[in-house]
Coordinates of C-alpha atoms in Angstrom, one line a residue:
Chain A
X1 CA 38.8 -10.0 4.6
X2 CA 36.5 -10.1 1.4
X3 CA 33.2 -8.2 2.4
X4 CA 31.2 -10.3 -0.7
X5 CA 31.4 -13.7 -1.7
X6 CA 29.3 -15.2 -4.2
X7 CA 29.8 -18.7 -5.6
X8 CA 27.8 -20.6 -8.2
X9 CA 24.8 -18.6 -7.5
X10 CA 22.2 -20.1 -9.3
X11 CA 18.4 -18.9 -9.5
X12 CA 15.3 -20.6 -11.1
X13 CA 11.8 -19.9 -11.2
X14 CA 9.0 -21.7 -11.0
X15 CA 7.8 -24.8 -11.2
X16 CA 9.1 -25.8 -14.4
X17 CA 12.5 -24.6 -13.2
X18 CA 13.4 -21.6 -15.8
X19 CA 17.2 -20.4 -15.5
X20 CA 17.3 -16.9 -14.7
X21 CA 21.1 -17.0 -13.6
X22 CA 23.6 -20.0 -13.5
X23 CA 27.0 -20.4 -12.2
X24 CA 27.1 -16.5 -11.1
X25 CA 30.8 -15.8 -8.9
X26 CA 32.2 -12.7 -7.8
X27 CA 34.0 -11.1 -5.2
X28 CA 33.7 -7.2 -3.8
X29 CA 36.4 -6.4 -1.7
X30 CA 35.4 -3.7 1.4
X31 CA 35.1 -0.1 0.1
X32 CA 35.0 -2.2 -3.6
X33 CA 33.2 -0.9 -6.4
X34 CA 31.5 -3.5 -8.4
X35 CA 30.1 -2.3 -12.2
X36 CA 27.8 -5.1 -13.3
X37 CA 26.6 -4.3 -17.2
X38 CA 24.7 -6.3 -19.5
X39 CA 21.4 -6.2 -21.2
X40 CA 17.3 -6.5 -19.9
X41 CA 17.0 -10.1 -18.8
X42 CA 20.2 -10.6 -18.7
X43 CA 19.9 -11.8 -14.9
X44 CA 21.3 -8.6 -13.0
X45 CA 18.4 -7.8 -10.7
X46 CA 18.2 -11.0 -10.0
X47 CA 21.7 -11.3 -8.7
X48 CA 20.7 -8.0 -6.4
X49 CA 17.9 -9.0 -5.1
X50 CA 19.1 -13.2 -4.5
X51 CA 22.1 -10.8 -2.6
X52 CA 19.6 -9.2 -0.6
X53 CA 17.3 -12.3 -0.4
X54 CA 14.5 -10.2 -1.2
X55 CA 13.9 -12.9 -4.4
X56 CA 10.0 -13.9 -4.4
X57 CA 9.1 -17.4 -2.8
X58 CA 8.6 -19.2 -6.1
X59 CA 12.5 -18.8 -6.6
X60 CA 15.0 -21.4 -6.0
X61 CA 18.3 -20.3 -4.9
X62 CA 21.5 -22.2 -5.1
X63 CA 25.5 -21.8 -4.5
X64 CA 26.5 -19.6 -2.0
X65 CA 26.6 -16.1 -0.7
X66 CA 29.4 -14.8 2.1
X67 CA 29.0 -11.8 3.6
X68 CA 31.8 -11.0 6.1
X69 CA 32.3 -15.0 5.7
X70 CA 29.7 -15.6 7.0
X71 CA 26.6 -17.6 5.2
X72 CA 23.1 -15.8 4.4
X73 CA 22.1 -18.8 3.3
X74 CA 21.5 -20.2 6.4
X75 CA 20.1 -16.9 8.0
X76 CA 16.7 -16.9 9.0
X77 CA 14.1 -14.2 7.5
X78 CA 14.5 -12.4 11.2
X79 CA 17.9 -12.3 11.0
X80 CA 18.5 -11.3 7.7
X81 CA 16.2 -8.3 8.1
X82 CA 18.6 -7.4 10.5
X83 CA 21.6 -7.1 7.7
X84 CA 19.4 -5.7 5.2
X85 CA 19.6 -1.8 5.5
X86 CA 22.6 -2.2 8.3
X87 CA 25.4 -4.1 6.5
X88 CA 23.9 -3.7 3.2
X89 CA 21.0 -1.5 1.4
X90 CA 20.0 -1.0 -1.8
X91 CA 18.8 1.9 -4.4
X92 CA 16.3 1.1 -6.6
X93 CA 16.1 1.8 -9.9
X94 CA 12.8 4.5 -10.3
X95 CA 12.6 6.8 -7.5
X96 CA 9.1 7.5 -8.5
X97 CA 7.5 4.4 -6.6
X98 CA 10.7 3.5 -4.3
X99 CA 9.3 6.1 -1.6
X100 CA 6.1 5.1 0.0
X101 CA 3.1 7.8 -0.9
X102 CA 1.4 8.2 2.3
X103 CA 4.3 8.8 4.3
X104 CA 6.9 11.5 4.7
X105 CA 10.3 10.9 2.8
X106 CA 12.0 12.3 6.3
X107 CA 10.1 9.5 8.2
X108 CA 10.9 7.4 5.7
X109 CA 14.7 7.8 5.9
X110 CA 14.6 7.8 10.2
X111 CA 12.6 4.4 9.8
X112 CA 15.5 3.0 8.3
X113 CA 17.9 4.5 11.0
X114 CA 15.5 3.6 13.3
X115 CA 15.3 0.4 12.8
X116 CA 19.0 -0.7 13.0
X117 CA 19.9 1.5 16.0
X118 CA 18.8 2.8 19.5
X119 CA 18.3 6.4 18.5
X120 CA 15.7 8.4 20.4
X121 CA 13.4 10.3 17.7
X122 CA 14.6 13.1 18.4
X123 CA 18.2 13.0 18.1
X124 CA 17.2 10.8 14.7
X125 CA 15.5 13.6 13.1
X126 CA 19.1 15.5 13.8
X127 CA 20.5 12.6 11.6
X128 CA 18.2 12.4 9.4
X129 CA 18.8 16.2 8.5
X130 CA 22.3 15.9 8.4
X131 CA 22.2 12.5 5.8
X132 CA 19.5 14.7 3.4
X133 CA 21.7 17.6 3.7
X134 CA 24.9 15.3 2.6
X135 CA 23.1 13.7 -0.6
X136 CA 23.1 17.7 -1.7
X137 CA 19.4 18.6 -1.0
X138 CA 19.1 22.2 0.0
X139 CA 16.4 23.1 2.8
X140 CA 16.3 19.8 4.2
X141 CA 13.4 20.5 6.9
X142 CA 10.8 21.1 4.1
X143 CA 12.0 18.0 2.2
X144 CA 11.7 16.2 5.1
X145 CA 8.3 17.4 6.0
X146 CA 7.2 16.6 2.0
X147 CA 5.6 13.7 0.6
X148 CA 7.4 11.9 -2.0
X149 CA 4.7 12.6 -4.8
X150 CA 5.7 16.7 -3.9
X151 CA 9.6 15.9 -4.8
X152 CA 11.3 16.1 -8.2
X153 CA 12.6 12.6 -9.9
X154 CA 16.5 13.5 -9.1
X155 CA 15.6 14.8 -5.2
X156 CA 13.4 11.6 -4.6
X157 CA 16.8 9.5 -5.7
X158 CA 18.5 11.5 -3.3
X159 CA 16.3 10.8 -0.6
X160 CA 16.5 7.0 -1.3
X161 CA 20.5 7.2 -1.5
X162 CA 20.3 9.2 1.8
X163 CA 17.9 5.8 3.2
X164 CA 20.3 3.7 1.8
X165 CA 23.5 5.2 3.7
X166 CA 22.1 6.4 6.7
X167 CA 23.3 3.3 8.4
X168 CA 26.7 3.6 7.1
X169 CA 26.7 -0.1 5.7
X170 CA 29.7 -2.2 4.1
X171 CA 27.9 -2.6 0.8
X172 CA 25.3 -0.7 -1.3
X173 CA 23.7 -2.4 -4.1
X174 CA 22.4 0.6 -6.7
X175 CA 19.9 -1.1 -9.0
X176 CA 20.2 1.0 -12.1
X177 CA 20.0 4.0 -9.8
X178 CA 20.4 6.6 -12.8
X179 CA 18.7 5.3 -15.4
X180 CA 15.0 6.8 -15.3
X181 CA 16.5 10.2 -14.3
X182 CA 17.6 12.9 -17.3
X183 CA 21.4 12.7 -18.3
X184 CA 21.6 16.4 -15.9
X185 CA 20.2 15.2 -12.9
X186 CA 22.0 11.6 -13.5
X187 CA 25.3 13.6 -13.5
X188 CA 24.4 15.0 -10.1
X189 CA 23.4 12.0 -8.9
X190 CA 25.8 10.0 -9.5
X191 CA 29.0 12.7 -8.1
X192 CA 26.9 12.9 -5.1
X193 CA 26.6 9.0 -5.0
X194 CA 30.4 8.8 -5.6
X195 CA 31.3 11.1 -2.6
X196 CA 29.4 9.6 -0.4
X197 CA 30.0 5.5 -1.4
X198 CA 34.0 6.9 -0.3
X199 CA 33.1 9.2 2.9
X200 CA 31.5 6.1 4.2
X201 CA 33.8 4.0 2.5
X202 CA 31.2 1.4 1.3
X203 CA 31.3 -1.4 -1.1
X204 CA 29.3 -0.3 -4.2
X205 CA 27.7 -3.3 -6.4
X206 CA 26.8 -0.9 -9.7
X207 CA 24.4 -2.3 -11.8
X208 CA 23.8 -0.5 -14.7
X209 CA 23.7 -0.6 -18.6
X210 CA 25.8 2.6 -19.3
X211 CA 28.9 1.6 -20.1
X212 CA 29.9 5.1 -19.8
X213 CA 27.8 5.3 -16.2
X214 CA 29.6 2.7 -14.9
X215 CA 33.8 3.8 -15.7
X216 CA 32.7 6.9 -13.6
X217 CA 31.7 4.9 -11.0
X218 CA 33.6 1.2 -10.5
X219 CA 37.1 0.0 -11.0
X220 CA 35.9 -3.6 -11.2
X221 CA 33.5 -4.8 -14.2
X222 CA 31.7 -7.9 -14.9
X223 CA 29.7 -8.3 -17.8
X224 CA 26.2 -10.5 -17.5
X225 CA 24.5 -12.1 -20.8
X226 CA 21.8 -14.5 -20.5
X227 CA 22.4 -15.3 -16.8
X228 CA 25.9 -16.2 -17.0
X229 CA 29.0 -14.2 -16.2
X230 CA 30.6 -13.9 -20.0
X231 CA 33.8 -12.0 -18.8
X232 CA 35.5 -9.9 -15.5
X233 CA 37.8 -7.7 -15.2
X234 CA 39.0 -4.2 -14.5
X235 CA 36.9 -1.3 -16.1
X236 CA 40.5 -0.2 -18.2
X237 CA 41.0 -4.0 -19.3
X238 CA 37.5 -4.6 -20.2
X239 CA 36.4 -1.3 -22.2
X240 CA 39.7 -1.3 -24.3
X241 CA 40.5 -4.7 -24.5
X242 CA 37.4 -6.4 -24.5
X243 CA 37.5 -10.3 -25.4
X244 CA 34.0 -12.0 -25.7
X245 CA 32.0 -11.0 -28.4
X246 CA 29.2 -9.9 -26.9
X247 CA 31.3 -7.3 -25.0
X248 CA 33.2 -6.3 -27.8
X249 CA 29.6 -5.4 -29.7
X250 CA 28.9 -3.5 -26.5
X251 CA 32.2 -1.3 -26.1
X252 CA 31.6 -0.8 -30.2
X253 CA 28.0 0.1 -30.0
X254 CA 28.7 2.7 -27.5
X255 CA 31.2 4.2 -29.1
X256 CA 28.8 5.5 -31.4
X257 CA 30.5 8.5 -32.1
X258 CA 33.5 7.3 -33.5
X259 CA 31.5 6.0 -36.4
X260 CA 32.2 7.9 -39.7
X261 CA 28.8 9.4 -40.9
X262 CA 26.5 8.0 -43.7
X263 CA 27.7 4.3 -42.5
X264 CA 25.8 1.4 -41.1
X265 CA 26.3 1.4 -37.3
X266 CA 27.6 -1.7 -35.8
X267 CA 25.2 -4.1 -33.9
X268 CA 26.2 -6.8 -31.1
X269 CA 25.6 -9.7 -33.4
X270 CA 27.7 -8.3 -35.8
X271 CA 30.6 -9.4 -33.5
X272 CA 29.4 -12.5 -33.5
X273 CA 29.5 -13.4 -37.0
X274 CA 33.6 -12.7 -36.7
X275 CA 33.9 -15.2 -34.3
X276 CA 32.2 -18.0 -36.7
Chain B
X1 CA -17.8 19.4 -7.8
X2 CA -16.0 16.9 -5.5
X3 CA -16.0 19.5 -2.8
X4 CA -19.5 19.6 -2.9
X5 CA -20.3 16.3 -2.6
X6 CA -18.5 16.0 0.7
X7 CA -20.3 19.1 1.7
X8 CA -23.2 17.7 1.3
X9 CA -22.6 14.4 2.5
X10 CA -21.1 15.7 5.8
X11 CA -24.7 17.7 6.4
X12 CA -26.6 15.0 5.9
X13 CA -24.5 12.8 8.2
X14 CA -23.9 15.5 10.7
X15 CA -28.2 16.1 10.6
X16 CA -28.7 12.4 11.8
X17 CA -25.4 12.1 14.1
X18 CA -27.0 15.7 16.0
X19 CA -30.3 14.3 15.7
X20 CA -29.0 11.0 17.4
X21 CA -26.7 12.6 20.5
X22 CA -30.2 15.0 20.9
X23 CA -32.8 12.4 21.4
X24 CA -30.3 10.7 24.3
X25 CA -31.1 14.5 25.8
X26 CA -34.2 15.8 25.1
X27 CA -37.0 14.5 23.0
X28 CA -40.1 16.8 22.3
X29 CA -42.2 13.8 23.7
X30 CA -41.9 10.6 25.1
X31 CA -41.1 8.5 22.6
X32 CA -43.1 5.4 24.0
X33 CA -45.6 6.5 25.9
X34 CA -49.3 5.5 24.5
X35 CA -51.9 8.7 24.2
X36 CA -54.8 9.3 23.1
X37 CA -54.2 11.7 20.4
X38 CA -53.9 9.1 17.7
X39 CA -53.1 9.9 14.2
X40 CA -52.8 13.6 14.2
X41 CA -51.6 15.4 10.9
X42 CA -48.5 17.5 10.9
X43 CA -49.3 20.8 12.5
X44 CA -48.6 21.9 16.4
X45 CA -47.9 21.1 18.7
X46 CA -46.7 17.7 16.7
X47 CA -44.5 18.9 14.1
X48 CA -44.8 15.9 12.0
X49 CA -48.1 14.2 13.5
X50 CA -48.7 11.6 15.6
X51 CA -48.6 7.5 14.7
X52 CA -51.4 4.9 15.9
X53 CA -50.6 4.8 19.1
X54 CA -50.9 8.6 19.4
X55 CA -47.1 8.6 19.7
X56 CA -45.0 12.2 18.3
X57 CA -43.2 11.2 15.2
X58 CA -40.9 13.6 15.4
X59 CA -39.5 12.1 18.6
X60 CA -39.6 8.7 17.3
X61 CA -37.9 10.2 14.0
X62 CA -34.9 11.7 16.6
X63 CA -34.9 8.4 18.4
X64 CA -34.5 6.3 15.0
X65 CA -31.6 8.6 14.5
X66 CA -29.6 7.2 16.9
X67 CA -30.4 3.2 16.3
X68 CA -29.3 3.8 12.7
X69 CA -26.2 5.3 14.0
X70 CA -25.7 2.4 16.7
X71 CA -26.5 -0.5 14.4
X72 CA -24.2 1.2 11.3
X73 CA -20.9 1.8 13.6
X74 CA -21.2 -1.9 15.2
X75 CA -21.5 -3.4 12.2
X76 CA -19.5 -1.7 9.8
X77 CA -16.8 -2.2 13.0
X78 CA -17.4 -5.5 13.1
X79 CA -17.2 -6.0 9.5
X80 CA -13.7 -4.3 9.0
X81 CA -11.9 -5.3 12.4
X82 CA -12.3 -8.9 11.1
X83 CA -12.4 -8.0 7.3
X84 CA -9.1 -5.8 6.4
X85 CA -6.9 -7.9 8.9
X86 CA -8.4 -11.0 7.2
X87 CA -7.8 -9.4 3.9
X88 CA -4.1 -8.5 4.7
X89 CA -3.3 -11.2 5.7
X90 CA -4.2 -13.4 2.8
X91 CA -3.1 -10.7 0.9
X92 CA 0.6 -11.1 2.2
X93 CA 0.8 -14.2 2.8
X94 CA -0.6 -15.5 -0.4
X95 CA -0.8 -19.3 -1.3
X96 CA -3.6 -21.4 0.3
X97 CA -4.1 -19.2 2.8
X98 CA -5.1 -16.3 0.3
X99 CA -6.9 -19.1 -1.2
X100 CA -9.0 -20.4 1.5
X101 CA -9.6 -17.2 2.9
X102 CA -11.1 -15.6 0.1
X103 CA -13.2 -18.8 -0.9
X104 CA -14.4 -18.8 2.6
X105 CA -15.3 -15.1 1.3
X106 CA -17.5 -16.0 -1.6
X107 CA -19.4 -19.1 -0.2
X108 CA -20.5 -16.1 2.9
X109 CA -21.1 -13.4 0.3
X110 CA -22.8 -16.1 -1.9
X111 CA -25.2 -16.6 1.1
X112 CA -28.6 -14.3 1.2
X113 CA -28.1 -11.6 3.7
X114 CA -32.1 -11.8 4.9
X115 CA -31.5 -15.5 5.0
X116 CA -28.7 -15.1 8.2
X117 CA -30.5 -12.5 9.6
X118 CA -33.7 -14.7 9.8
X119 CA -31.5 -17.6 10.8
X120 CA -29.6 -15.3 13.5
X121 CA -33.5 -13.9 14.6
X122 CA -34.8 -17.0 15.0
X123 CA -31.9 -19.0 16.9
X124 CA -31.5 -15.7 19.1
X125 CA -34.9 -13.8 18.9
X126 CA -35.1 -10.9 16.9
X127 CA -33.2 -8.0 18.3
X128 CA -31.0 -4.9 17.3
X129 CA -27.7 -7.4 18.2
X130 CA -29.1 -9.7 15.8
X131 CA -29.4 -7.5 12.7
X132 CA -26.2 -6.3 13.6
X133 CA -24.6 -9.5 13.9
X134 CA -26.0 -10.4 10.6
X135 CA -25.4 -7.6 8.9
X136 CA -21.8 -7.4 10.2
X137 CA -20.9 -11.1 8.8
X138 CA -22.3 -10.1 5.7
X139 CA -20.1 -7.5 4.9
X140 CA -17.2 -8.7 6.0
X141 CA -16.1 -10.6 2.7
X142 CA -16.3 -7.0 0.8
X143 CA -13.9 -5.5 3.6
X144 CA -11.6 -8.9 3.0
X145 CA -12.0 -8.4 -0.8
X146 CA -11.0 -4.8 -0.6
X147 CA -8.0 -5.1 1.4
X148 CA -6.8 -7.6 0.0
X149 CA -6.9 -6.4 -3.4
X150 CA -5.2 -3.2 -1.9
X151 CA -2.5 -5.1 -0.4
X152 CA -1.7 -7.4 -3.4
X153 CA -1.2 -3.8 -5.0
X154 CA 0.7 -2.3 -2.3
X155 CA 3.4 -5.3 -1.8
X156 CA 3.9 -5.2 -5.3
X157 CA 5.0 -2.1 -5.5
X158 CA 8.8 -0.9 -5.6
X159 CA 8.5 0.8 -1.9
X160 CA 7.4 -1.9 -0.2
X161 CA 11.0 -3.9 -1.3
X162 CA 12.8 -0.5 -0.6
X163 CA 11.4 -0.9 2.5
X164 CA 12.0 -4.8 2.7
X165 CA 15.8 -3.7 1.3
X166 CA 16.3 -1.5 4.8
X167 CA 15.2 -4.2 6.6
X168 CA 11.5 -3.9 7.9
X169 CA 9.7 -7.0 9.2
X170 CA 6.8 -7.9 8.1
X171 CA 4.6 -6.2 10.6
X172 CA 6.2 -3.7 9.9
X173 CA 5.2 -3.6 6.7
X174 CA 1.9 -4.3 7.0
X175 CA 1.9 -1.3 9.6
X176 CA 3.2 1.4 8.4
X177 CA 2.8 0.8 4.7
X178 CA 0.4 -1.5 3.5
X179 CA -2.3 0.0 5.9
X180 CA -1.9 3.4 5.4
X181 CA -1.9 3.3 1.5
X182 CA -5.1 0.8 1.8
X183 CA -6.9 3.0 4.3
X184 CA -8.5 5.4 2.1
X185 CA -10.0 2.4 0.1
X186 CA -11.2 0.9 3.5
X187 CA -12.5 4.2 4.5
X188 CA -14.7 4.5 1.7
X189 CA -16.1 1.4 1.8
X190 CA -16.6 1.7 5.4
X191 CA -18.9 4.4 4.3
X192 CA -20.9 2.6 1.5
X193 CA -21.3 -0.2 3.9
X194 CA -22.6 2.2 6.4
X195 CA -25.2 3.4 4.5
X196 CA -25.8 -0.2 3.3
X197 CA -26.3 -1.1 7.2
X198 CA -28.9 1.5 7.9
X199 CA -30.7 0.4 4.5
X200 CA -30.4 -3.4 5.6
X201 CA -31.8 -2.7 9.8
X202 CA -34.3 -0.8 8.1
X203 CA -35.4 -3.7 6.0
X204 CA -34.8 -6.0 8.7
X205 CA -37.0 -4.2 11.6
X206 CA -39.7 -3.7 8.6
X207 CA -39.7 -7.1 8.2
X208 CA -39.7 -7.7 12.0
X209 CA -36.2 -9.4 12.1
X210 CA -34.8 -6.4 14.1
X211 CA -35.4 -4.1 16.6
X212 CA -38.5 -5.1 18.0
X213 CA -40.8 -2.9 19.4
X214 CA -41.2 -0.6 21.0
X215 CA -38.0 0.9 20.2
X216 CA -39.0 3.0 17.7
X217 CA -36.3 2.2 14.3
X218 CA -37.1 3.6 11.2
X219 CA -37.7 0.6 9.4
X220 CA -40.1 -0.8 12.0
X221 CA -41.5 3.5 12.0
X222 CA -42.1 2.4 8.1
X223 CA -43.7 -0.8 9.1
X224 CA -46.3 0.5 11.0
X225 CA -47.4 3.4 8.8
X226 CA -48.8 1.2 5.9
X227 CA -51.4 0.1 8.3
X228 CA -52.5 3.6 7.6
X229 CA -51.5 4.2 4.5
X230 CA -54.6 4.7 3.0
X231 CA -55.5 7.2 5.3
X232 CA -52.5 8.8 6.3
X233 CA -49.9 8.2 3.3
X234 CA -47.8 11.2 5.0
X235 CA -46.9 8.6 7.8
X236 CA -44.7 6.9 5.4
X237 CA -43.1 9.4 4.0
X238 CA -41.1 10.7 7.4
X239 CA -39.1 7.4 8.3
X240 CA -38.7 6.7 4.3
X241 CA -37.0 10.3 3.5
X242 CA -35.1 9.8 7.0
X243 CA -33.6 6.2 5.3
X244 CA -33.1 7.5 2.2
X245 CA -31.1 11.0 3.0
X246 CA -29.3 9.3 5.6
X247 CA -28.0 6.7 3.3
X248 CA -27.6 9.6 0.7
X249 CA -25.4 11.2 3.1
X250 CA -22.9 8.3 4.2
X251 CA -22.5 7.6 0.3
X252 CA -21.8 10.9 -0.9
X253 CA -19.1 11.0 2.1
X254 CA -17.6 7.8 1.4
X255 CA -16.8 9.3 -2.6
X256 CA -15.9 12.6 -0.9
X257 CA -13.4 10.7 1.6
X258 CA -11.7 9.1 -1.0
X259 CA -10.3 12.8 -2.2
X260 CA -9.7 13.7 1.2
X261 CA -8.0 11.0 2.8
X262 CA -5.2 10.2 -0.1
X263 CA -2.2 12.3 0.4
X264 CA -1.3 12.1 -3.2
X265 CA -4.6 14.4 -4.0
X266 CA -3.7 16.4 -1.3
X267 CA -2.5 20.1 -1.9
X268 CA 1.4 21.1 -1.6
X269 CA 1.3 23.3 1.3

């Protein structure tokens, strides 16, 4: 059975209506992973968060979204609270302001098992422990016992993947869950991401703007420009093959290195102008 | 520099909170009973004198103490219980409510203090509830206008849709993260409004819209020294430098709580 379905998902804004993403469809199959690339504004957050129908209340969604094929559309808030963090979580994209300051990061984590399941505190602090210790922290009682603000960049990300997967859910939506970490610590992050999205065996909708990021990640690709979906496909077919222009400027602007010195480096509009 | 304004601030409080729980024990005289030994200087066996009615000072002074502590707690209490929930609210909820809530806010702050207090005194009689009363209504818009500003900043903010994301209600989030990271703001103006209280019952019962007598406030103290000021200026100067270190205190605590009571100033263990 698919675990995601998402057809002609549509959000606006506002009262005078502004498109942030038209005609959006996609699939993820269970234990899926789902790269979605494309530039600022190009309408991926939006997609996440009309997933998790955490969009603000002067949006206006449209089309539909299946999760287990079943409708969020209809859900109530009360009962969609109930998926969010159980069937699906997310990771945001800057762990500096994902944690709440006045709390403790292992609080943070057991309020999100605690909130989907009958533990007793106790016995949740034991599984708290035992998620932080599997997202690679080292001395997990003092982490736990830390506020966020005391907590490096790359272990507060751990502590949010660890919130995110406590609850073993079906799909995790990462939000550009590298990008404000350095290229070491996003390399850490993201193995430790990997190994856990397949112990759990969890869906994985990867949003990201790292080409590179994303082929260690996802087997699936689409590719987001201006709120539409401009082409899908697997990460192989897309990267070396790719067919719209705009992705083709991508693959080729990444590629930076292949460039022979002392020339002008290609830009996406460039690939335009071909097709004209 | 900090430190030491808290220091400071928590002598001064803790001065008038021991001389308050004291005069409900033990007074040096009675406070209300009339003698003969009118308008004594400072010396002995009165410490600071005696007032017009032959009354100690200094036990009046203790007595004072605790009013100012009463009439701050009750309506700085009642100011925030109905302020921050008020100002969550229309801080989460947003739309007309936010709107109507804080317009409410401005036509109460927009309205004179003395003028509800009078109004209050002369529907009810003038009492220590009254000034209370009215001086609890008229600080509740700054609690609403603080919390809500807080919470418009706090459900903004990336961990309050992390939180959303693992699927915490509302009250939820309004618990256990909106509060807590707007609770140092409403401690400290909980402590500016305290000090405003005692400055506002003092001006009240010196007006005679409070505490009436014989209950001996420091305003109403302040009151009846400058029918003697002429002769005995130093009668004024005891219930005045009670107000003003007393009100000194609670504000020097309120900018020393804001330190204290945010866990993102607070030293890694």
């Amino acid at each position: 059975m698919t675990l995601l379905e998402v057809e002609g998902l549509s959000v606006r804004f506002g009262r005078r209506r502004r498109r942030a993403i038209e005609d959006v469809s996609f699939a993820i199959e269970p234990s899926q992973r789902l790269g979605l690339i494309g530039e600022s504004g190009s309408g991926k957050t939006v997609t996440a968060l009309a997933l998790m129908g955490l969009l603000p209340q002067n949006a206006a969604v449209g089309g539909e979204i299946r999760v287990n094929a079943v409708s969020v559309r209809d859900l109530d808030e009360h009962s969609y609270s109930r998926l969010r963090g159980d069937a699906m979580s997310m990771v945001f994209q800057e762990p500096m302001t994902a944690l709440d300051p006045t709390m403790r990061v292992g609080r943070q984590v057991a309020e999100a098992l605690l909130l989907h399941s009958r533990h007793q505190a106790g016995s949740s602090r034991k599984s708290v422990m035992a998620m932080l210790e599997r997202v690679g922290l080292d001395e997990v009682g003092r982490i736990a016992d830390s506020y966020p603000h005391q907590l490096s960049g790359g272990q507060r990300q751990r502590v949010c993947i660890a919130m995110a997967l406590i609850n073993s859910p079906d799909l995790v939506i990462c939000d550009e869950p590298t990008t404000a970490l350095d290229v070491t610590v996003q390399a850490k992050v993201l193995q430790v991401l990997n190994e856990v999205l397949g112990a759990e065996g969890a869906a994985c909708l990867f949003i990201s703007h790292d080409l590179a990021v994303v082929s260690q990640v996802c087997d699936q690709v689409i590719v987001m420009l201006d709120g539409r979906i401009v082409e899908a496909g697997t990460v192989a077919g897309v990267f070396s093959h790719p067919e719209h222009p705009y992705t083709k400027g991508l693959v080729a602007t990444a590629r930076l290195d292949q460039m022979p010195p002392g020339e002008r480096l290609p830009t996406v509009p460039d690939f335009y102008r071909g097709q004209l | 520099m900090r430190k030491a304004q808290l220091n400071i601030g928590l002598v001064l409080v803790g001065l008038v909170i021991l001389a308050g729980v004291l005069s409900l024990l033990w007074t040096p005289y009675d406070p209300i009973r009339v003698t003969s030994n009118r308008l004594l200087p400072p010396g002995w066996p009165h410490l600071l004198g005696t007032d017009g009615m032959g009354i100690d000072i200094a036990s009046r002074l203790l007595i004072g103490a605790r009013y100012c502590l009463i009439v701050g707690v009750i309506s700085v209490g009642v100011a925030a219980v109905v302020g921050v929930p008020l100002g969550m609210l229309a801080g989460m909820r947003g739309g007309w409510l936010d709107e109507l809530t804080m317009r409410v806010a401005d036509i109460v702050y927009a309205f004179p203090a003395l003028l509800l207090a009078m109004l209050l005194a002369a529907a009810f009689g003038a009492s220590t509830g009254t000034a209370m009363a009215a001086i609890g209504i008229a600080t509740i818009p700054a609690f609403a206008r603080i919390a809500r500003a807080g919470t418009l900043q706090v459900v903004a903010s990336d961990f309050v849709l992390a939180a959303k994301a693992a699927g915490t209600s509302r009250w939820g989030i309004a618990a256990r993260h909106v509060f807590p990271n707007i609770a140092p703001l409403v401690g400290v103006q909980a402590s500016v409004g305290f000090a405003m209280a005692i400055l506002a019952e003092a001006a009240l019962s010196y007006l005679g819209l409070g505490t009436p007598r014989p209950t001996p406030t420091w305003g109403a103290m302040l009151r009846d020294a400058q029918d003697v000021w002429y002769t005995q200026p130093v009668q004024a100067l005891w219930p005045g430098l009670s107000i003003a270190l007393a009100v000194l205190g609670f504000n020097l605590l309120g900018d020393g709580m804001r330190d204290v009571l945010d866990p993102r100033l607070r030293e890694v263990k």
